[in-house]
mmCIF file of C-alpha atoms in Angstrom:
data_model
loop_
_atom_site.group_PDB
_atom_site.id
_atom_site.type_symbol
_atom_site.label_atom_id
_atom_site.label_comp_id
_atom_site.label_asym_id
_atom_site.label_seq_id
_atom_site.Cartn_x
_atom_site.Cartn_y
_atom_site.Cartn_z
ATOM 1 C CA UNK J 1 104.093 81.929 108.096
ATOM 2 C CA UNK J 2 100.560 81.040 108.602
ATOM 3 C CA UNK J 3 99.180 78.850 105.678
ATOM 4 C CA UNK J 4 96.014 79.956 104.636
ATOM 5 C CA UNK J 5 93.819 76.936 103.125
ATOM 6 C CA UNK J 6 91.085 79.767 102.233
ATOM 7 C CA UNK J 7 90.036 82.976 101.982
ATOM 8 C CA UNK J 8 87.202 85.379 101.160
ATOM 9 C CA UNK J 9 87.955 88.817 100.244
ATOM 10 C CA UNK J 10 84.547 91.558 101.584
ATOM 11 C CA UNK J 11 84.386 94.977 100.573
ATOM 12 C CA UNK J 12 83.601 97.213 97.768
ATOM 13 C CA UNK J 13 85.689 98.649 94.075
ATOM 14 C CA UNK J 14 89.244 98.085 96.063
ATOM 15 C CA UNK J 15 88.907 94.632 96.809
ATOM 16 C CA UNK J 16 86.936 94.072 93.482
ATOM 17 C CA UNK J 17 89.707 95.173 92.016
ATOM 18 C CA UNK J 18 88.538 98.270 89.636
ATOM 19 C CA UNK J 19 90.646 99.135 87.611
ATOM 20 C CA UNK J 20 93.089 96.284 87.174
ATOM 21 C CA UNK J 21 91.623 94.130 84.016
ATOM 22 C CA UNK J 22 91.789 90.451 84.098
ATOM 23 C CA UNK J 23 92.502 88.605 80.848
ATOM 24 C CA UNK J 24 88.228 87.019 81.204
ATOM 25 C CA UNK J 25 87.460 90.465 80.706
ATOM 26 C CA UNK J 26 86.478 90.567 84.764
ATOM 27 C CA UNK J 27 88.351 92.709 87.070
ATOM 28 C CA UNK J 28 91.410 90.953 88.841
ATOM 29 C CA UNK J 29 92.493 93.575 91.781
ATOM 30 C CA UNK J 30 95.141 92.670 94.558
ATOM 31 C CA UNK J 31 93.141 89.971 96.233
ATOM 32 C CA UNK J 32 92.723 88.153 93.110
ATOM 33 C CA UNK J 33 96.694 88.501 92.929
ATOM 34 C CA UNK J 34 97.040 87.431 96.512
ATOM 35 C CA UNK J 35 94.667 84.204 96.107
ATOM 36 C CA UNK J 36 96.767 83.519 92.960
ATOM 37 C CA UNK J 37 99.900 83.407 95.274
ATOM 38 C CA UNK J 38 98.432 81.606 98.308
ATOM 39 C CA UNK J 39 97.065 78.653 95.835
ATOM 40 C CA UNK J 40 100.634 78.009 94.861
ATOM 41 C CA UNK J 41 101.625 77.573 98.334
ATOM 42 C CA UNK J 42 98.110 75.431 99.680
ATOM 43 C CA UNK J 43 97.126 72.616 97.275
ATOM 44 C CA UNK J 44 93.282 73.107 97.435
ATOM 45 C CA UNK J 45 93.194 76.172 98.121
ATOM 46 C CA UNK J 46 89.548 77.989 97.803
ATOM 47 C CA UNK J 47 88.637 81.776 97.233
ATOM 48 C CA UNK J 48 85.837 83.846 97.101
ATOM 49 C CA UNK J 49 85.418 87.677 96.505
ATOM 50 C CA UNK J 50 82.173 89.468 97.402
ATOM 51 C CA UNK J 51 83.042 92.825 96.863
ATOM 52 C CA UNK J 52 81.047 94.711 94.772
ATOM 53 C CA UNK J 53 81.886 98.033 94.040
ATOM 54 C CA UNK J 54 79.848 101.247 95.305
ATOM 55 C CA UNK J 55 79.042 99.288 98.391
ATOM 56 C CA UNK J 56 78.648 101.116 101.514
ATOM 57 C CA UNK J 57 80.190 99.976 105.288
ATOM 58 C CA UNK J 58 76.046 98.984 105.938
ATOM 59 C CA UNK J 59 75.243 97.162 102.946
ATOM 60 C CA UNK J 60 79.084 95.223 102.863
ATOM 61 C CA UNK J 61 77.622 94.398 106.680
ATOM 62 C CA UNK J 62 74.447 93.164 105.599
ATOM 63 C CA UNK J 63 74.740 91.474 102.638
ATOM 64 C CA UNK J 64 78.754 90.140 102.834
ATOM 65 C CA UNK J 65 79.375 89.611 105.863
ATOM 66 C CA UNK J 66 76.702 86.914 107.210
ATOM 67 C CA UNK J 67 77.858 84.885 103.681
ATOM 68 C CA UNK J 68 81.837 84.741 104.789
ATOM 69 C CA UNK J 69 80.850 83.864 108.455
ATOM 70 C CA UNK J 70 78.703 80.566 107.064
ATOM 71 C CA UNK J 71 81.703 79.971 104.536
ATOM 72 C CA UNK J 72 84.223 79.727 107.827
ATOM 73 C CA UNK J 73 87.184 80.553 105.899
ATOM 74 C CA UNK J 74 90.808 80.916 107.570
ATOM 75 C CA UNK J 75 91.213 84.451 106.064
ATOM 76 C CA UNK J 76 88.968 87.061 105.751
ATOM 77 C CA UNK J 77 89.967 90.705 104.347
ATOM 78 C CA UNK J 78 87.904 93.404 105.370
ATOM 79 C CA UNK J 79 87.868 96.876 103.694
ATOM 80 C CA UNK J 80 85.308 99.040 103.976
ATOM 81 C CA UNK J 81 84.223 102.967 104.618
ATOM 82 C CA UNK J 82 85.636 104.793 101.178
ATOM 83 C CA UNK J 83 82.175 105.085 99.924
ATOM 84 C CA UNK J 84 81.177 106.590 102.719
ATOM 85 C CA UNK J 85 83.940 109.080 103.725
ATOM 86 C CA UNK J 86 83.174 110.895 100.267
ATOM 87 C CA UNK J 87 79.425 111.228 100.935
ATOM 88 C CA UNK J 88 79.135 114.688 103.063
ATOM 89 C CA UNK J 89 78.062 114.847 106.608
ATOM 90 C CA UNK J 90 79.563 111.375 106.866
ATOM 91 C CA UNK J 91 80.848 110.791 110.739
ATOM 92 C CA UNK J 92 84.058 108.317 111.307
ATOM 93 C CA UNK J 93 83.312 107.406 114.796
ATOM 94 C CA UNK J 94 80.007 105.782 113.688
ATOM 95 C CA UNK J 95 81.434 104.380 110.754
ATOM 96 C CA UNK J 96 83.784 102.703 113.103
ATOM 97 C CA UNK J 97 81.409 101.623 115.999
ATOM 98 C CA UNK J 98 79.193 99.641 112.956
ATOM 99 C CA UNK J 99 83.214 98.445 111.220
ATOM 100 C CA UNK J 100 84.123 97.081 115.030
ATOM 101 C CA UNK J 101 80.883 95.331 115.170
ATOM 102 C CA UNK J 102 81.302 93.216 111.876
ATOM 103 C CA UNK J 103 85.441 92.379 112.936
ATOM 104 C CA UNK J 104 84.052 91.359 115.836
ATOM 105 C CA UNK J 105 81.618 88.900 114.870
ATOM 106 C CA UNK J 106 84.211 88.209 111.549
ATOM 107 C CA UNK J 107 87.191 86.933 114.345
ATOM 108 C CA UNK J 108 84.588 85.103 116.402
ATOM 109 C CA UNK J 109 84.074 82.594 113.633
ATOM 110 C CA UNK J 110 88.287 81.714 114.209
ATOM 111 C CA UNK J 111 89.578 83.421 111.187
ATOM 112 C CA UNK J 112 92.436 85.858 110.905
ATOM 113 C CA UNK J 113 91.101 89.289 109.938
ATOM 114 C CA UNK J 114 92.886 91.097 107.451
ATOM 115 C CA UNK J 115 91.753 95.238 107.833
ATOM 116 C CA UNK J 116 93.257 98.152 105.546
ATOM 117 C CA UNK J 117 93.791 101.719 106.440
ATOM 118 C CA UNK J 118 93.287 103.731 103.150
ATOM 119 C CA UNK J 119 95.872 106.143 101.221
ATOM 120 C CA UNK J 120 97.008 109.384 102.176
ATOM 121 C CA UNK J 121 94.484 112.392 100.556
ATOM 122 C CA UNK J 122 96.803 115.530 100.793
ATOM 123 C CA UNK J 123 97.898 114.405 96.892
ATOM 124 C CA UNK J 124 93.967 114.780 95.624
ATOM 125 C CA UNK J 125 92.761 117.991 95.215
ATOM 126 C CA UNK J 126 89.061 117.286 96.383
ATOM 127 C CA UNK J 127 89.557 114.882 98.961
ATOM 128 C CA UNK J 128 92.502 116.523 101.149
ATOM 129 C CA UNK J 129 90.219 119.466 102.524
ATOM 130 C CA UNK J 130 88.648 116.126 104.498
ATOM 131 C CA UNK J 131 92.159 114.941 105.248
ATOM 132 C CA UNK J 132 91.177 114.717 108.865
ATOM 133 C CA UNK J 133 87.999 112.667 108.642
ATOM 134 C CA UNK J 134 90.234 110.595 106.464
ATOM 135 C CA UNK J 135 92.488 110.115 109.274
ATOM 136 C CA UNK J 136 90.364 109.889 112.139
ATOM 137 C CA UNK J 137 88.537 106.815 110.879
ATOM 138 C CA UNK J 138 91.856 105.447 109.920
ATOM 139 C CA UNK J 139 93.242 105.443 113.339
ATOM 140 C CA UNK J 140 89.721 104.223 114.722
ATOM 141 C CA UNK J 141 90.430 101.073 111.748
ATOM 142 C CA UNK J 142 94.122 100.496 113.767
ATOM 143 C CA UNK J 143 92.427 100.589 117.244
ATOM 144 C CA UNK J 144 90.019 97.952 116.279
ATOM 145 C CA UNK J 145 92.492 95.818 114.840
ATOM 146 C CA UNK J 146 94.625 96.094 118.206
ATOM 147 C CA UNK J 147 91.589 95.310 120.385
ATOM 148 C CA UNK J 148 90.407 92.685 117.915
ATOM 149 C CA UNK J 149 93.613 91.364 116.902
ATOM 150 C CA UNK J 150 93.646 91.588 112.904
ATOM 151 C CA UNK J 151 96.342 92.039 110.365
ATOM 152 C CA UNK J 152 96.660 95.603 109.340
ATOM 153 C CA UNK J 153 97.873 96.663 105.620
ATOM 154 C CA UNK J 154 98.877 100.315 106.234
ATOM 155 C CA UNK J 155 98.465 101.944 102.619
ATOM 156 C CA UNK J 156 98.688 105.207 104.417
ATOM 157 C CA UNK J 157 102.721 104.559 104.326
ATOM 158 C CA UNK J 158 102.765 103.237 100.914
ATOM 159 C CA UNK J 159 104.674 106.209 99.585
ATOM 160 C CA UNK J 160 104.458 104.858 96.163
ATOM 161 C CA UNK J 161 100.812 105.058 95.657
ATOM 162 C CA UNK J 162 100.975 108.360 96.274
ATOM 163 C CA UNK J 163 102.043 108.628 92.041
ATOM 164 C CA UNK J 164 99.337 109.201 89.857
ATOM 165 C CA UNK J 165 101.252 106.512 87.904
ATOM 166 C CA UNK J 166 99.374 104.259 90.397
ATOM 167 C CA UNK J 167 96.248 105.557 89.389
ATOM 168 C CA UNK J 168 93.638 104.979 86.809
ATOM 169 C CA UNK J 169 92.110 108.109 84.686
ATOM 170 C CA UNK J 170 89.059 107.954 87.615
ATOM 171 C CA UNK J 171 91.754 109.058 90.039
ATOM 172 C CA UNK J 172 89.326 107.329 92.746
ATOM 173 C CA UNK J 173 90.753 103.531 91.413
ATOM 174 C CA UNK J 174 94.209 102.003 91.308
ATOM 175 C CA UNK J 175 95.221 100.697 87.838
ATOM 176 C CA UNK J 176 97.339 97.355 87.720
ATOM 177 C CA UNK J 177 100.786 99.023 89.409
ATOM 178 C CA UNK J 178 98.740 100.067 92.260
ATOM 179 C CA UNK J 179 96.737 96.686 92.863
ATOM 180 C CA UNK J 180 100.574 95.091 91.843
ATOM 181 C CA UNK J 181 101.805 96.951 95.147
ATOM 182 C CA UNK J 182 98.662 96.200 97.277
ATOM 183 C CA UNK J 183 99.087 92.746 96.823
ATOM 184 C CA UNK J 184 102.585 92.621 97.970
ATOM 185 C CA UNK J 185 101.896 95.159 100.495
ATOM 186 C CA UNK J 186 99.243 92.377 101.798
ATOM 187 C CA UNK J 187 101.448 89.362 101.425
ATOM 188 C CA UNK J 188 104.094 90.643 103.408
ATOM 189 C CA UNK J 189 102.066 91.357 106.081
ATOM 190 C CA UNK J 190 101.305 87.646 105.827
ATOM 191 C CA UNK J 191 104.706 86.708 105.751
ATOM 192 C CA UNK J 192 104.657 85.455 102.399
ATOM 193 C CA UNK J 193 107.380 86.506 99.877
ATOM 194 C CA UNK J 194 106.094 88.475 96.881
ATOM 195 C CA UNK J 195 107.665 88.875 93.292
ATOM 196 C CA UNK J 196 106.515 92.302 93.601
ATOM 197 C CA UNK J 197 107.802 95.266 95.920
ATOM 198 C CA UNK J 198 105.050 97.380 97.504
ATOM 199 C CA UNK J 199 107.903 100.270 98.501
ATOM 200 C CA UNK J 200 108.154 100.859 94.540
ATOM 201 C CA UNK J 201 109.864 103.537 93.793
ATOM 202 C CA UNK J 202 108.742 105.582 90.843
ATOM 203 C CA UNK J 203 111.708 107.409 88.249
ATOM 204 C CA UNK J 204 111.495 111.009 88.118
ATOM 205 C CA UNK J 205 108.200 112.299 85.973
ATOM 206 C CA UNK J 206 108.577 114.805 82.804
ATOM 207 C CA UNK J 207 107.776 118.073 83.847
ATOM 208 C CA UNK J 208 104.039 118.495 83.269
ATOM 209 C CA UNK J 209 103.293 121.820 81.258
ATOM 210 C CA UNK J 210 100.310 123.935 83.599
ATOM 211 C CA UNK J 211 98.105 124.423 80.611
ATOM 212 C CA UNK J 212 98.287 120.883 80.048
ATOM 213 C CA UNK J 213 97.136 119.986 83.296
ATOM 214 C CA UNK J 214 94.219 122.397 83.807
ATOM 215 C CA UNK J 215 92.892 120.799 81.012
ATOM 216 C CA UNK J 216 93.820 117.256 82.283
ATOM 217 C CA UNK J 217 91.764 118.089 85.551
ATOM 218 C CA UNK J 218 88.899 119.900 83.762
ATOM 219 C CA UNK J 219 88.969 116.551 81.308
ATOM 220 C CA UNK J 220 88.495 114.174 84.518
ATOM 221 C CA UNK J 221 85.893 116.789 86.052
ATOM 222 C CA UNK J 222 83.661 116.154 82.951
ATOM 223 C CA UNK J 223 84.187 112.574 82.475
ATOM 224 C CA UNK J 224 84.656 111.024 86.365
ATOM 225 C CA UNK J 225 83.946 114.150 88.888
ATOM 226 C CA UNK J 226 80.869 114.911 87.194
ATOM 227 C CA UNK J 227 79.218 112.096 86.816
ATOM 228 C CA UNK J 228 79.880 110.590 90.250
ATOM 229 C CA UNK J 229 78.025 113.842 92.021
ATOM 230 C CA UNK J 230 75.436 113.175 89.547
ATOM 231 C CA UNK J 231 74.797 109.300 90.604
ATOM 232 C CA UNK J 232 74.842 110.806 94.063
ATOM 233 C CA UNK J 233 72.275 113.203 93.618
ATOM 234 C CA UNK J 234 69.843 110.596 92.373
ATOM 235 C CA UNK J 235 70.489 107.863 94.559
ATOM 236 C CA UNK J 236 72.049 105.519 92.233
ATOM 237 C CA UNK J 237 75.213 103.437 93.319
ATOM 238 C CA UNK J 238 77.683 102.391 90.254
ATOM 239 C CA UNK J 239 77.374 98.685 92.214
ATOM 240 C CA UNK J 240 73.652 98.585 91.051
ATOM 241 C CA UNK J 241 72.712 95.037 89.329
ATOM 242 C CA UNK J 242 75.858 94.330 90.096
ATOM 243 C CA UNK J 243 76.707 90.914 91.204
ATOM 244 C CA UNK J 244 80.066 89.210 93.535
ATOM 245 C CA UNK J 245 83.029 88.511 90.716
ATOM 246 C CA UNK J 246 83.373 84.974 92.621
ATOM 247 C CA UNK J 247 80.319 84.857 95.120
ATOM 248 C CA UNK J 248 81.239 80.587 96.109
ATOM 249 C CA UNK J 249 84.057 79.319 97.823
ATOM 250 C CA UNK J 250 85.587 77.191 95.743
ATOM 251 C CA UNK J 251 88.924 75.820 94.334
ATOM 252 C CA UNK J 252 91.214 79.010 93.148
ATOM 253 C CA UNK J 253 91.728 79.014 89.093
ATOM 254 C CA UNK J 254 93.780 81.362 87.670
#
């Protein structure tokens, strides 16, 4: 096991950690949960998030990026490209060509690069008609890990956040099971043991009535579907005056 003295968590929502709520009222996430274990096992350990989310793979490369390289941590977790698989006419071989760019230039400051394929789509209604492009830029995220030589954290074979348990009422952001399981997903990649298991396995669910579910899923349409196309159509990001949760490296509190 590798121990980490610091780390600085880039990205967007995910790594934010929407919707997992933090007892300041801020947003904890899985990397907040992570840091929290890593600081038990480092005395002095530092942490900084920049992940804001809304953030697309250009603006995380712009604006994050050139702040973790001066910051020289010895982990950096990079997760980007959700944001802009949902946005039509979006192309996963040029998402990856700009994400290979920024690992690149992440690993040659001498930090281990922690990258994240995302969650199976066939479960969401919307999203699995683009189950491919999903995939393709996945894959293209595994390759550039191989080449580059960064951790993976395969949520793609995370059965258990394929529950809607895992799931906030957005259906686009885990609640605090699925961050619970990302984090432990993410520290046994790093060889550290976790209190939590990320291959939860969920009890049988009470059969949901149909009629109760249409109206479920014309509920979220109103409240989350709708207004997301609408922020699209004018060119507003939900990230907007938004600022980093923890933009400094410093000390980890919990």
């Amino acid at each position: 096991m590798t121990r980490y003295r610091s780390f600085v968590a880039l990205g967007d929502s995910f790594t934010e950690g929407l919707n997992d709520p933090g007892a300041d009222g801020r947003f904890r996430g899985w990397a907040d949960r992570v840091a929290e274990r890593l600081a038990r096992l480092e005395p002095g350990f530092r942490y900084a998030n920049l992940a804001v989310r809304g953030k697309l793979i250009d603006q995380i490369v712009a604006d994050q990026v050139p702040v973790a390289m001066e910051m020289r941590p010895d982990l950096i977790s990079f997760c980007a490209g959700g944001n802009d698989l949902l946005r039509p006419g979006s192309d996963p071989d040029r998402m990856a060509k700009k994400v290979a760019a920024a690992v690149r230039d992440l690993r040659g400051t001498g930090a281990d690069v922690l990258m994240f394929t995302g969650v199976d789509p066939r479960d969401t209604p919307i999203m699995r008609r683009a189950r491919g492009k999903f995939a393709t830029y996945y894959l293209h995220l595994r390759s550039i890990a191989d080449l580059c030589g960064c951790l993976v954290v395969d949520q793609w074979s995370m059965q258990g956040l394929r529950d809607w348990r895992a799931w906030s009422d957005d259906r686009l952001h885990m609640n605090e099971d699925g961050h619970r399981m990302v984090a432990a997903k993410v520290l046994d990649v790093l060889g550290v043991a976790a209190e939590d298991d990320w291959r939860k396995v969920w009890p049988p669910r009470e059969h949901v009535n149909l009629s109760v579910k249409r109206r479920e899923d014309a509920q979220w349409l109103r409240e989350h579907f709708g207004p997301w196309i609408g922020r699209r159509l004018r060119g507003t990001s939900s990230g907007d005056n938004v600022t980093a949760k923890r933009p400094d490296l410093t000390f980890f509190d919990e």
